[in-house]
Coordinates of C-alpha atoms and ligand atoms in Angstrom, one line a residue:
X396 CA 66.5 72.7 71.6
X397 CA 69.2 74.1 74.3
X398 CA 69.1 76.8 76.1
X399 CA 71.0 79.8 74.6
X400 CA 72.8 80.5 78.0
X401 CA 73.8 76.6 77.2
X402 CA 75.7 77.8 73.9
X403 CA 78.2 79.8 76.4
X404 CA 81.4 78.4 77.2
X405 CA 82.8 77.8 80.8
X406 CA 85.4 79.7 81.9
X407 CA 88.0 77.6 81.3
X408 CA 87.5 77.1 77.8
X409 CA 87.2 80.7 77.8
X410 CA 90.6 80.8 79.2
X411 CA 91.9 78.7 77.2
X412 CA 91.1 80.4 73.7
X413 CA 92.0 84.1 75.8
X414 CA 95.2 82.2 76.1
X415 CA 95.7 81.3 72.6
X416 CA 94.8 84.3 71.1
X417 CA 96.9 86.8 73.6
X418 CA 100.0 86.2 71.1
X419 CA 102.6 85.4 73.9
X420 CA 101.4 88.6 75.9
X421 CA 102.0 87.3 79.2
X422 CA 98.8 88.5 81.2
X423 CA 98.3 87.8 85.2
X424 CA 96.4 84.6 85.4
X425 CA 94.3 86.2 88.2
X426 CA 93.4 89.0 85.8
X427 CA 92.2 86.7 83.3
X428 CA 90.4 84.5 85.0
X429 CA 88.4 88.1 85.9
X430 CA 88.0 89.1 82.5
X431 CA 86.7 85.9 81.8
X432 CA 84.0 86.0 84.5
X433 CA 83.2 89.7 83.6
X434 CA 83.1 88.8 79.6
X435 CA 80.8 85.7 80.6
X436 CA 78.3 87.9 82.8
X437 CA 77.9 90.4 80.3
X438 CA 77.3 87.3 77.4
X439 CA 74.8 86.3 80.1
X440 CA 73.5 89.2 80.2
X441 CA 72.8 90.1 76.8
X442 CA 71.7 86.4 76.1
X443 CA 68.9 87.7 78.5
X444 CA 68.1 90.6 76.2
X445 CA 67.6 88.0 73.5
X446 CA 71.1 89.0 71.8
X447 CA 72.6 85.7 70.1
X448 CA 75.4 84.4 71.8
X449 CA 78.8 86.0 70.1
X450 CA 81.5 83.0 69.2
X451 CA 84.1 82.1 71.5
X452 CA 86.3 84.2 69.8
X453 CA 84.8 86.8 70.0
X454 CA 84.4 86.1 74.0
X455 CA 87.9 85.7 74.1
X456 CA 88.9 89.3 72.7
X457 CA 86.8 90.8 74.7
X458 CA 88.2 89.1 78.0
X459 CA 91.7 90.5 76.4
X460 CA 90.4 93.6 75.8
X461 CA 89.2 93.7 79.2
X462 CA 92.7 92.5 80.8
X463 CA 94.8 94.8 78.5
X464 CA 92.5 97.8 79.5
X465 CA 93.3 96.9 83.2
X466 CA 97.3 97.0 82.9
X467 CA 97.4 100.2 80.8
X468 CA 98.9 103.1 83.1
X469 CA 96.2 105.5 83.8
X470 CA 98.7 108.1 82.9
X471 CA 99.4 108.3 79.6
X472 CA 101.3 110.5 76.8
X473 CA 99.1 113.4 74.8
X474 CA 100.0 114.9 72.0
X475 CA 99.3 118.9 72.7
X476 CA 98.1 120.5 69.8
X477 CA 95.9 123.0 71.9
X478 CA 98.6 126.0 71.2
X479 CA 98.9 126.2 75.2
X480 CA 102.5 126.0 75.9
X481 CA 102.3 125.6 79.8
X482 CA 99.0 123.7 80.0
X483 CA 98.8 122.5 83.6
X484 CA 95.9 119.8 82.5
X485 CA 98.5 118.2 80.1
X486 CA 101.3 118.7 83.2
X487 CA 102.8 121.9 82.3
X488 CA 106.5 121.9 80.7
X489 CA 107.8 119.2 78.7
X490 CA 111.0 118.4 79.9
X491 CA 114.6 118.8 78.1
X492 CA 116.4 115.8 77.0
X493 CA 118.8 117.0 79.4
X494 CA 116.6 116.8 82.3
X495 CA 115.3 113.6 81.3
X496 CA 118.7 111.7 80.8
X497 CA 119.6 113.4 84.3
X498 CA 116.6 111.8 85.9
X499 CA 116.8 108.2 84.3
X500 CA 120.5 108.5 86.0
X501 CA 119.6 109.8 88.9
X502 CA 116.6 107.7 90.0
X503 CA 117.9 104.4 88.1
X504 CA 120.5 104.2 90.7
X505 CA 122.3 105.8 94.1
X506 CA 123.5 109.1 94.5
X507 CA 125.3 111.5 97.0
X508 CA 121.7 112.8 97.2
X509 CA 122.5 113.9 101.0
X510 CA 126.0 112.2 100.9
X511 CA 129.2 114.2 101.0
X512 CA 131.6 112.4 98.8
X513 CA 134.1 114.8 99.8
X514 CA 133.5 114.2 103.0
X515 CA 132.9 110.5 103.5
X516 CA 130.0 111.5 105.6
X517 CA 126.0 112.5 105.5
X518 CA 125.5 115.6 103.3
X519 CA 122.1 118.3 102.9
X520 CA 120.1 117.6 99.9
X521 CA 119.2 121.1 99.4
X522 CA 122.6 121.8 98.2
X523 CA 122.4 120.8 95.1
X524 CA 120.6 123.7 93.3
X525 CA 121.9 126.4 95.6
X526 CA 124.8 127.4 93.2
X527 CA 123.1 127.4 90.0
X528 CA 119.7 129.2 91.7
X529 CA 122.1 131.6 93.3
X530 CA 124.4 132.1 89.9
X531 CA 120.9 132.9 88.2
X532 CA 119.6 134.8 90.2
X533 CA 121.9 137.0 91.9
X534 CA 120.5 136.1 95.0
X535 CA 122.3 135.0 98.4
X536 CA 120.5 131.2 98.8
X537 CA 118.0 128.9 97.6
X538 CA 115.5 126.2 98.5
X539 CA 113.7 123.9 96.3
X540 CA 110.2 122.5 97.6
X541 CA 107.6 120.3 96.0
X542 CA 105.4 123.2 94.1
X543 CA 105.1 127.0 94.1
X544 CA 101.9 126.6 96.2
X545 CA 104.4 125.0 99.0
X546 CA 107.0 127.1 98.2
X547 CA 104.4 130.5 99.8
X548 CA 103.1 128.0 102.7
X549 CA 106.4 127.3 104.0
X550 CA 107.4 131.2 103.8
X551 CA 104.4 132.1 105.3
X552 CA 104.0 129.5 108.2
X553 CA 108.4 130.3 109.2
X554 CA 107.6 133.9 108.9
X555 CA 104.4 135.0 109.3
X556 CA 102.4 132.5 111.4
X557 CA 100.6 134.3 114.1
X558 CA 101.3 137.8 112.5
X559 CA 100.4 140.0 109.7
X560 CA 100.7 139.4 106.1
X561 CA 100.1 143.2 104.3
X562 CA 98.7 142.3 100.6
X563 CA 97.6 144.2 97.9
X564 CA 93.7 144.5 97.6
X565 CA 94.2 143.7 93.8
X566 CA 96.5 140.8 94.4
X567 CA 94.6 139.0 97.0
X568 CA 93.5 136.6 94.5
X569 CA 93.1 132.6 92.9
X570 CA 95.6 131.3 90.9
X571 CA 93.4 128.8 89.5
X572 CA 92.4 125.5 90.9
X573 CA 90.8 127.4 94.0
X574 CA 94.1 128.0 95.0
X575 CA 93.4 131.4 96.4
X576 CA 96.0 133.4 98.7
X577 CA 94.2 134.4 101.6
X578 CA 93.1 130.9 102.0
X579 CA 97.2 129.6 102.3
X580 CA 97.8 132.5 104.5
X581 CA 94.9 131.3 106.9
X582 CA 95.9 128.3 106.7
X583 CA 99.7 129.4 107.7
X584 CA 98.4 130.9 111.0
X585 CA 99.0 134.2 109.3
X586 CA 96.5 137.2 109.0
X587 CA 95.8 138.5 105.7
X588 CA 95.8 142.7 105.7
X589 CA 94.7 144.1 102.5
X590 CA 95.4 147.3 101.8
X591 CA 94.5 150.2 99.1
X592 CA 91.5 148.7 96.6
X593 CA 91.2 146.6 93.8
X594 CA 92.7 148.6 91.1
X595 CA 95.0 151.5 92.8
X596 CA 97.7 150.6 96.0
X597 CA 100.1 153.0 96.8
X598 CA 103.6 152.6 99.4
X599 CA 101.7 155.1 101.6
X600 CA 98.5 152.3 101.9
X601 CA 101.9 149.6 102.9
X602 CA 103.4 152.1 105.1
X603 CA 99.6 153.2 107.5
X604 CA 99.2 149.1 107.8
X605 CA 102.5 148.3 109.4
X606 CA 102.2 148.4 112.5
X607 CA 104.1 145.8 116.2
X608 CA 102.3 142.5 114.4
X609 CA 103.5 142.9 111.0
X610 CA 105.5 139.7 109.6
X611 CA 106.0 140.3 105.9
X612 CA 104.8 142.6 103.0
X613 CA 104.2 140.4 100.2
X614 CA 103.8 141.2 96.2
X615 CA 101.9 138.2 94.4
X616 CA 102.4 138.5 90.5
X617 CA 98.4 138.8 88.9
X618 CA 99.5 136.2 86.3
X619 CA 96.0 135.0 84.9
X620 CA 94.3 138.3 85.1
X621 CA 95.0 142.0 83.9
X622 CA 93.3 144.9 84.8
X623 CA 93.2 147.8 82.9
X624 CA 92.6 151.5 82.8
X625 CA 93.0 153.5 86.3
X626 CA 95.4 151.0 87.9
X627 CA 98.4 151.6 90.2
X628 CA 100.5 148.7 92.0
X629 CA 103.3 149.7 94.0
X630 CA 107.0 148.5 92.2
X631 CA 108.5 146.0 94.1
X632 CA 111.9 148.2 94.6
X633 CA 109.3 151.1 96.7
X634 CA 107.7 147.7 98.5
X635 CA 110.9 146.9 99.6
X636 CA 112.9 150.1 100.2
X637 CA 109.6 150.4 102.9
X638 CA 110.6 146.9 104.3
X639 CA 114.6 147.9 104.8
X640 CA 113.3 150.9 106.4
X641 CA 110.8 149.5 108.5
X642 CA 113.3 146.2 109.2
X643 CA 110.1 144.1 107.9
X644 CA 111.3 141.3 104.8
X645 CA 109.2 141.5 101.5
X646 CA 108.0 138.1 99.9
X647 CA 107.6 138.1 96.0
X648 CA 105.5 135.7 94.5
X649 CA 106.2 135.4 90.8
X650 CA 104.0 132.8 89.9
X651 CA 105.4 131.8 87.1
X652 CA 108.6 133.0 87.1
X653 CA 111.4 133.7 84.1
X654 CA 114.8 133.5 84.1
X655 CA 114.4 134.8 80.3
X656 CA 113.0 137.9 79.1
X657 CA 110.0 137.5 76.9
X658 CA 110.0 140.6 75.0
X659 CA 112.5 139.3 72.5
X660 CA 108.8 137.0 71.2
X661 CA 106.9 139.8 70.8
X662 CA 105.4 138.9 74.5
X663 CA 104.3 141.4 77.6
X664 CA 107.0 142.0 79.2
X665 CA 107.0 139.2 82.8
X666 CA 108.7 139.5 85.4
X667 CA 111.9 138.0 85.6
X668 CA 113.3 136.4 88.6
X669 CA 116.8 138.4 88.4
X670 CA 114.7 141.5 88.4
X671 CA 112.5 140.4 91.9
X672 CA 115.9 140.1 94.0
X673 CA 117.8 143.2 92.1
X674 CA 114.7 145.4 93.7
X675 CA 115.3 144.1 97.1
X676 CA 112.8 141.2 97.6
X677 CA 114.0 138.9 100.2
X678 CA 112.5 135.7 99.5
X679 CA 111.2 135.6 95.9
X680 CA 109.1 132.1 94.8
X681 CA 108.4 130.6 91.5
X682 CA 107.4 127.7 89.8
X683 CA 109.5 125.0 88.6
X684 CA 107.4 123.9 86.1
X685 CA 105.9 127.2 84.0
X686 CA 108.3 129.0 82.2
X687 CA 111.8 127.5 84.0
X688 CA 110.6 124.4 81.7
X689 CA 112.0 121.9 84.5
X690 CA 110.0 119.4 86.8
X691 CA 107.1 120.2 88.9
X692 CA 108.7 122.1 92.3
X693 CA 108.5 125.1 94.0
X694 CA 111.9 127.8 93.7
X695 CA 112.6 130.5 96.5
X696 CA 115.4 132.6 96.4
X697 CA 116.8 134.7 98.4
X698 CA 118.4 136.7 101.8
X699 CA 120.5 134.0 103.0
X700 CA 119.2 134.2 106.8
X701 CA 115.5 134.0 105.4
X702 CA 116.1 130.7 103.4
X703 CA 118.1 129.4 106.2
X704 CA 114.8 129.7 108.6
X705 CA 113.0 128.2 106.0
X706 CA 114.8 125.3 105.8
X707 CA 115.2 124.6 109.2
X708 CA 111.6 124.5 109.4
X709 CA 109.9 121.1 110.7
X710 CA 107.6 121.4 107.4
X711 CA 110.5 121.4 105.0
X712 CA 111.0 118.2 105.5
X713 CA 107.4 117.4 104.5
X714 CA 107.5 119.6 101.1
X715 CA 111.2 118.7 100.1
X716 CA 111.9 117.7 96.3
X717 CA 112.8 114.0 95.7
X718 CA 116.0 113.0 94.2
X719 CA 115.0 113.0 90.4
X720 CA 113.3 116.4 90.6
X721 CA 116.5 117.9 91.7
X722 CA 118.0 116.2 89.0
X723 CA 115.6 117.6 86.3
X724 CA 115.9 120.8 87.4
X725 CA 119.7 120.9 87.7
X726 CA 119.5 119.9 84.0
X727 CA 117.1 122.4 83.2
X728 CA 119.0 125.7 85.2
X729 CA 122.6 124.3 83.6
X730 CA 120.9 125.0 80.6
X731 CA 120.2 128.8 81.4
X732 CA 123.7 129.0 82.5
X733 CA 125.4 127.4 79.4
X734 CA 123.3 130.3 77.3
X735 CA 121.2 126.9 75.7
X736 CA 118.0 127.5 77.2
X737 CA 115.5 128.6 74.3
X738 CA 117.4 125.6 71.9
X739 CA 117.2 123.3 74.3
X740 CA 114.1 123.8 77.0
X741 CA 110.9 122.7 75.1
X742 CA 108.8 125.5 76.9
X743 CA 111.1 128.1 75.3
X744 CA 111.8 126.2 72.0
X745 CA 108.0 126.8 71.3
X746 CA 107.9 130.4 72.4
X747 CA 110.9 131.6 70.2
X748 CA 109.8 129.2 67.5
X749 CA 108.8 131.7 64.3
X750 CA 105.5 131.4 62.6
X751 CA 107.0 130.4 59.5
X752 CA 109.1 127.5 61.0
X753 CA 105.6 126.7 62.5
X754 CA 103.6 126.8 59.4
X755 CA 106.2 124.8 57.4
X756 CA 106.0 122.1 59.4
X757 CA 102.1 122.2 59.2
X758 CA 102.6 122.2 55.4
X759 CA 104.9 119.1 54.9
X760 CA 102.6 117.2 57.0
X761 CA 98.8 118.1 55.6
X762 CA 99.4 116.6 52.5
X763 CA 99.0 113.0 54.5
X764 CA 96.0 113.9 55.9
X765 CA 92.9 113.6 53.8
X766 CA 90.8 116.5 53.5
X767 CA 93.3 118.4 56.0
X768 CA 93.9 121.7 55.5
X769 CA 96.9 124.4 57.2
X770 CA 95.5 127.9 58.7
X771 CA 96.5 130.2 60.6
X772 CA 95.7 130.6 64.4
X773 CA 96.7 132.1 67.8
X774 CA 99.1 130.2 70.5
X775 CA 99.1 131.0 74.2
X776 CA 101.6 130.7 76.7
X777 CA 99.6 129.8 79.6
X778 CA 100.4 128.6 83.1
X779 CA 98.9 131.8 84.6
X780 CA 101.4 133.8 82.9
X781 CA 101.0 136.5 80.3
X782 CA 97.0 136.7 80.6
X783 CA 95.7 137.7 76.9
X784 CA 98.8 137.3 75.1
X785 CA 99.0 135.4 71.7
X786 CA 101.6 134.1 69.5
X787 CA 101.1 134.2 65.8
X788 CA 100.7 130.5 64.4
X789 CA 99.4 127.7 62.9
X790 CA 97.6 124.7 62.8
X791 CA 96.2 121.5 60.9
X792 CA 92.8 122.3 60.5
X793 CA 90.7 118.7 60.1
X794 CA 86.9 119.3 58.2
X795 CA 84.3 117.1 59.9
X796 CA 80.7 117.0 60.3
X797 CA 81.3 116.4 63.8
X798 CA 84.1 118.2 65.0
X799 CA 83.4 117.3 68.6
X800 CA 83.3 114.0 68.4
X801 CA 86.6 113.7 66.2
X802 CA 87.9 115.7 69.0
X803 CA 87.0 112.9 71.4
X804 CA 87.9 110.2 69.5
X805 CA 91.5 111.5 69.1
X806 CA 91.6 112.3 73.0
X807 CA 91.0 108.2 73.4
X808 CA 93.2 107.4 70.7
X809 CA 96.6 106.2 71.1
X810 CA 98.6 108.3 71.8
X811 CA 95.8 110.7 72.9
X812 CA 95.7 113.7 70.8
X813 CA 94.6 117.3 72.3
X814 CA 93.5 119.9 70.0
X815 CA 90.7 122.7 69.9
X816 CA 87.1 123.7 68.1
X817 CA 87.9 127.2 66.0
X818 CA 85.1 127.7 63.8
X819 CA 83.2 124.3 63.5
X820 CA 86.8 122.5 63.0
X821 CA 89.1 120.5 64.4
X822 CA 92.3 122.7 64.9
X823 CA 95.7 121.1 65.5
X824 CA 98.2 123.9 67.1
X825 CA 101.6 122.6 65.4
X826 CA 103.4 125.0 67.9
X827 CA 102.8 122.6 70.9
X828 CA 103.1 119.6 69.1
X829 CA 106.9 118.2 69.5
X830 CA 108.6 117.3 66.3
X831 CA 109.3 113.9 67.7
X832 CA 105.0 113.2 68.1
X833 CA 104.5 114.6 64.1
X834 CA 104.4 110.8 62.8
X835 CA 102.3 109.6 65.4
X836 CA 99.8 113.0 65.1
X837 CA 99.5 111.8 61.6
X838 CA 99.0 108.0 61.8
X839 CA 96.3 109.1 65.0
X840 CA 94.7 111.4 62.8
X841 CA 94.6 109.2 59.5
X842 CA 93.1 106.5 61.9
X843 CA 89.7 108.8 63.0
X844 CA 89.7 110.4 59.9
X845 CA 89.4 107.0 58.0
X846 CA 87.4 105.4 60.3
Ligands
PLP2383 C1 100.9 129.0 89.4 C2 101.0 130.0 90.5 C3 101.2 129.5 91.9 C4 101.2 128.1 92.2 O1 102.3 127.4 91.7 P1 102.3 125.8 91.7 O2 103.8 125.5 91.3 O3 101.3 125.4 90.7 O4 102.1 125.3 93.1 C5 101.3 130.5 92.9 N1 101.3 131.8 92.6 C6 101.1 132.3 91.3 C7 101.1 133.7 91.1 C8 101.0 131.4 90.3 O5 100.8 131.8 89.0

């Protein structure tokens, strides 16, 4: 009798049916010749558990399985039926067809990314955005970095480092992600100076702290928290009528930051940008990637001799915005000043869309799915903005003895599906779930349900 281990093929008959059966998908011989060894070990292995040895076939898809599992990106689509608009696990905002055509052209080829066609001669890449920011805004200039987070360093390092920073006690807080403020102002060379206490800050607490080392008086925007009951934040416009007066600049951070009211969808009222500089903020920062809707990257506006500073700064250079994220976000702002935005900026599509349009579109698709049934349920916005704040919807709500491990198995499905436990069932937001993805939501879902 031979030896079990005996049974096994060599390597390069395994290679050889691996190449037969990958159906013209040309893999890296390098690769295979791994997967071949690894597939092998692991027959060897279970040979010495007493398994019987699988058929060479069976070999051989594994070794493909093994290769094909190597080359697939690590990064992959998801289909975001969570109800979180801005989910920052899933990468925030979708982006608008807009933005994404202007990035394929943009990063496909050249540009007069800091070229002055006019000119025949080296151009500023931070040009680019200044009009449209500026239009939006009503502010003087503008500066795109890489993120929000970047966007407050930079301010605080030109500014503040080596001075005083005078904060809120009840805004000296963590974004989320242990991203916490007094931590970037440390790390900025600038002092942190609280002032009043958690829940009540008057102008008068601003106004006792100033004092020969005082750089800035910044307002940061609570966005993922609320407090309630005996509360009292100064208004931006008395922050920075003290600034004027006291010749000391005033840094808003909006976190998130609109360029669209949010009223109008039945929303808490956030912020706008337009509203930051009309007070009398000098430098106001934002996100590029919450409620804009465009590419990740960090947005300050502002007094034209601030933002000039800033730029000139050695670390500018280290935070600046590559060539397609200008180009996404161009896309994105043209669409605020065309008066397009909530048609054609995903982020806002799904915030304006009404629970009816929602639910319809969970009804023409349940009757594919087995067992699947359309409910009712509770959107967020997310993003840190509008803490607590719901928007009526509804989902696809899948029946399962298991509802956590359906949930898994659509997370490694392909496309990866994202939806949340209500109640012992699956739910599937349809509000987050772009019309484009319905087909694929289905054919993902029909797949775990029937399997
Ligand atoms: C999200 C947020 C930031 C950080 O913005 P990123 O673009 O993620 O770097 C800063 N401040 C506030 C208030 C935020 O909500």
């Amino acid at each position: 009798m031979s030896s079990p281990y005996r049974q096994l093929p060599s390597v390069d008959a395994l290679l050889r049916t691996v190449e037969q059966r990958a159906n013209g998908d040309a893999l890296p011989r390098d690769l295979l010749v791994e997967a071949a060894r690894a597939t092998l070990d692991q027959a060897r292995a279970a040979v010495a558990a007493g398994d019987v040895t699988q058929p060479l076939e069976r070999l051989a898809d594994e070794a493909l399985a093994y290769a094909r599992q190597a080359l697939r990106p690590s990064l992959r689509p998801v289909i975001n039926a969570t109800g979180v608009i801005i989910q920052t696990n899933l990468g925030r905002a979708p982006l608008s067809d807009a933005a994404v055509r202007a990035m394929h052209a943009i990063g496909a080829g050249y540009s007069n990314l800091e070229y002055d066609l006019e000119a025949g001669e080296r151009g500023s890449r931070t040009i680019h955005l200044t009009r449209l920011l500026c239009r939006l805004s009503g502010a003087e200039d503008a500066l795109a970095v890489n993120n929000n987070a970047a966007a407050i360093y930079l301010a605080l390092i030109t500014l503040a480092a080596g001075r005083e920073v005078i904060i809120s006690r009840g805004q000296a807080v963590e974004i989320g992600g242990g991203f916490r403020i007094p931590d970037v102002l440390r790390q900025s060379g600038a002092t942190l100076v609280e002032v009043g206490t958690t829940n009540r800050t008057y102008t008068r607490d601003y106004a006792a702290a100033i004092g020969e080392r005082t750089a800035l008086l910044m307002r940061i925007h609570t966005s993922n928290f609320r407090l309630l009951g005996f509360v009292h934040e100064t208004p931006l416009a008395e922050l920075a009528a003290l600034g004027r007066e006291r010749g000391i600049p005033t840094l808003d951070d909006l976190g998130s930051g609109t360029l669209l009211p949010t009223a109008p969808y039945g929303l808490a009222p956030e912020p706008t940008v337009q509203e930051s500089v009309a007070a009398g903020a000098d430098l106001v920062t934002f996100s590029g990637d919450k409620l804009l809707g465009g590419p990740q990257a960090g947005l300050i506006v502002g007094r034209a001799g601030l933002i000039a500073q800033l730029r000139r700064h050695p670390l500018a250079r280290a935070l600046r915005v590559d060539k397609t994220t200008i180009a996404g976000l161009e896309a994105t702002l043209l669409a605020y000043v065309r008066g397009t935005a909530i048609e054609d900026i995903p982020v806002w599509r799904m915030i304006a869309a009404r629970p009816e349009h929602v639910r319809d579109r969970a009804l023409r698709l349940v009757g594919r799915i087995p067992g699947a049934t359309v409910e009712p349920c509770e959107s967020a916005v997310g993003g840190g903005s509008l803490p607590g704040e719901t928007l009526p919807s509804f989902a696809l709500m899948l029946r399962s003895e298991h509802p956590d491990e359906l949930a898994r198995a659509l997370r490694l499905s392909d496309p990866a599906v994202a939806g949340r436990i209500v109640a012992g069932q699956l739910a599937l937001d349809m509000r987050t779930v772009l019309v484009e993805q319905e087909d694929a939501l289905v054919a993902a879902v029909c797949r775990q349900m029937a399997g």
